[in-house]
Amino acid sequence: MNITTWVSVQREDGETVGYLDPADPDYQRVTPRNVLGHAVADDCDYLDGEQLLVERGISELMNSWVLDAGSCDATELLSIVEVSPHGIVLANALRAKALQPAERIHVPWPDAEHRLAPVQR
């Protein structure tokens, strides 16, 4: 995955809400990706992808997440504590909500291996 070609999309306040991953060399078609790097829609034109990401925002980061769901290494419920080009930092969801110390788990950014999955409610 070549993230050097991704274009970040920001809200009016400057907060990054996702990225546009070019599906062709001239960026006529792009794959909209959330801040974790997960594709959130099929390829579309640039302006539609940008609008989609702005409308989606980053509220999904407030969800609970599972690391390596479906494997024997699956974790308990996690909260995303930080997302940056340096990585994704997670902690036990209940302890994080209670502002209690918790072990930090680091996942490379972007999550190209789809190790993180939102908890389905």
Coordinates of C-alpha atoms in Angstrom, one line a residue:
M1 CA 0.0 0.0 0.0
N2 CA 1.6 3.3 -1.1
I3 CA 0.4 5.9 1.3
T4 CA 2.6 8.6 -0.2
T5 CA 0.0 9.2 -2.9
W6 CA -2.9 9.6 -0.5
V7 CA -4.5 13.0 -0.2
S8 CA -5.7 14.0 3.3
V9 CA -9.2 15.5 3.6
Q10 CA -9.9 18.0 6.3
R11 CA -13.0 19.5 7.8
E12 CA -13.4 23.3 7.9
D13 CA -11.6 23.3 11.4
G14 CA -8.6 21.5 9.9
E15 CA -9.2 18.1 11.5
T16 CA -8.3 15.3 9.1
V17 CA -11.4 13.1 8.5
G18 CA -9.8 10.6 6.0
Y19 CA -7.8 10.1 2.9
L20 CA -8.3 9.8 -0.8
D21 CA -6.3 6.9 -2.3
P22 CA -5.9 7.3 -6.1
A23 CA -7.4 4.5 -8.1
D24 CA -5.8 5.9 -11.3
P25 CA -2.7 8.1 -11.9
D26 CA -4.7 11.3 -12.5
Y27 CA -6.9 11.1 -9.4
Q28 CA -10.1 11.0 -11.4
R29 CA -11.2 8.0 -9.4
V30 CA -10.2 7.5 -5.8
T31 CA -10.9 5.2 -2.9
P32 CA -12.1 7.1 0.2
R33 CA -10.4 5.8 3.4
N34 CA -11.1 6.7 7.0
V35 CA -8.4 7.9 9.4
L36 CA -7.4 4.3 10.1
G37 CA -6.8 3.7 6.4
H38 CA -9.8 1.4 5.9
A39 CA -11.7 1.8 2.6
V40 CA -15.2 3.2 3.4
A41 CA -16.7 3.1 -0.1
D42 CA -16.0 1.8 -3.6
D43 CA -13.9 3.9 -6.0
C44 CA -15.7 7.2 -6.9
D45 CA -14.8 10.5 -8.4
Y46 CA -12.6 12.9 -6.4
L47 CA -15.2 15.4 -5.2
D48 CA -17.7 12.6 -4.2
G49 CA -15.0 10.9 -2.2
E50 CA -14.0 14.2 -0.5
Q51 CA -17.7 15.0 0.4
L52 CA -18.3 11.4 1.7
L53 CA -15.3 11.7 4.1
V54 CA -16.4 15.1 5.4
E55 CA -19.9 13.9 6.0
R56 CA -18.7 10.7 7.7
G57 CA -16.4 12.6 10.0
I58 CA -14.4 10.8 12.7
S59 CA -17.1 9.8 15.2
E60 CA -16.5 6.1 14.4
L61 CA -13.3 6.5 16.5
M62 CA -15.5 6.7 19.6
N63 CA -16.7 3.1 19.0
S64 CA -15.3 0.1 20.8
W65 CA -12.9 -2.0 18.7
V66 CA -11.6 -5.5 18.6
L67 CA -8.0 -6.3 17.6
D68 CA -7.6 -9.5 15.4
A69 CA -11.3 -10.4 15.6
G70 CA -12.0 -14.0 14.8
S71 CA -8.6 -15.2 15.7
C72 CA -7.3 -16.9 18.8
D73 CA -5.4 -13.7 19.5
A74 CA -8.5 -11.5 19.6
T75 CA -8.5 -8.9 22.3
E76 CA -11.1 -7.6 24.7
L77 CA -13.0 -4.4 23.8
L78 CA -10.6 -1.6 23.0
S79 CA -10.8 2.2 22.6
I80 CA -8.7 4.2 20.2
V81 CA -6.6 6.6 22.2
E82 CA -4.6 8.1 19.4
V83 CA -4.3 7.9 15.6
S84 CA -1.3 9.4 13.9
P85 CA 1.2 8.5 11.2
H86 CA 3.3 7.1 14.0
G87 CA 0.6 4.5 14.7
I88 CA -2.7 3.7 16.3
V89 CA -2.8 3.5 20.0
L90 CA -5.5 1.5 21.8
A91 CA -6.4 0.6 25.4
N92 CA -9.0 -1.4 27.3
A93 CA -12.3 0.3 26.6
L94 CA -13.7 0.2 30.1
R95 CA -10.5 1.4 31.7
A96 CA -10.1 4.2 29.2
K97 CA -13.6 5.5 29.8
A98 CA -13.0 5.5 33.5
L99 CA -9.7 7.3 32.9
Q100 CA -7.8 4.5 34.6
P101 CA -4.3 3.4 33.6
A102 CA -4.3 0.6 31.0
E103 CA -1.8 -1.2 28.9
R104 CA -1.3 0.6 25.5
I105 CA -1.5 -1.5 22.4
H106 CA 0.2 -0.2 19.3
V107 CA -0.9 -1.0 15.7
P108 CA 0.9 0.3 12.6
W109 CA -0.8 3.1 10.7
P110 CA -2.5 2.7 8.3
D111 CA -4.2 -0.5 9.4
A112 CA -3.6 -2.1 6.0
E113 CA -4.0 -5.6 7.5
H114 CA -7.4 -4.7 8.9
R115 CA -6.5 -5.8 12.4
L116 CA -9.0 -3.5 13.9
A117 CA -12.8 -4.1 13.5
P118 CA -15.6 -2.1 15.1
V119 CA -17.7 -3.9 17.6
Q120 CA -21.1 -4.6 16.0
R121 CA -24.0 -3.5 18.2

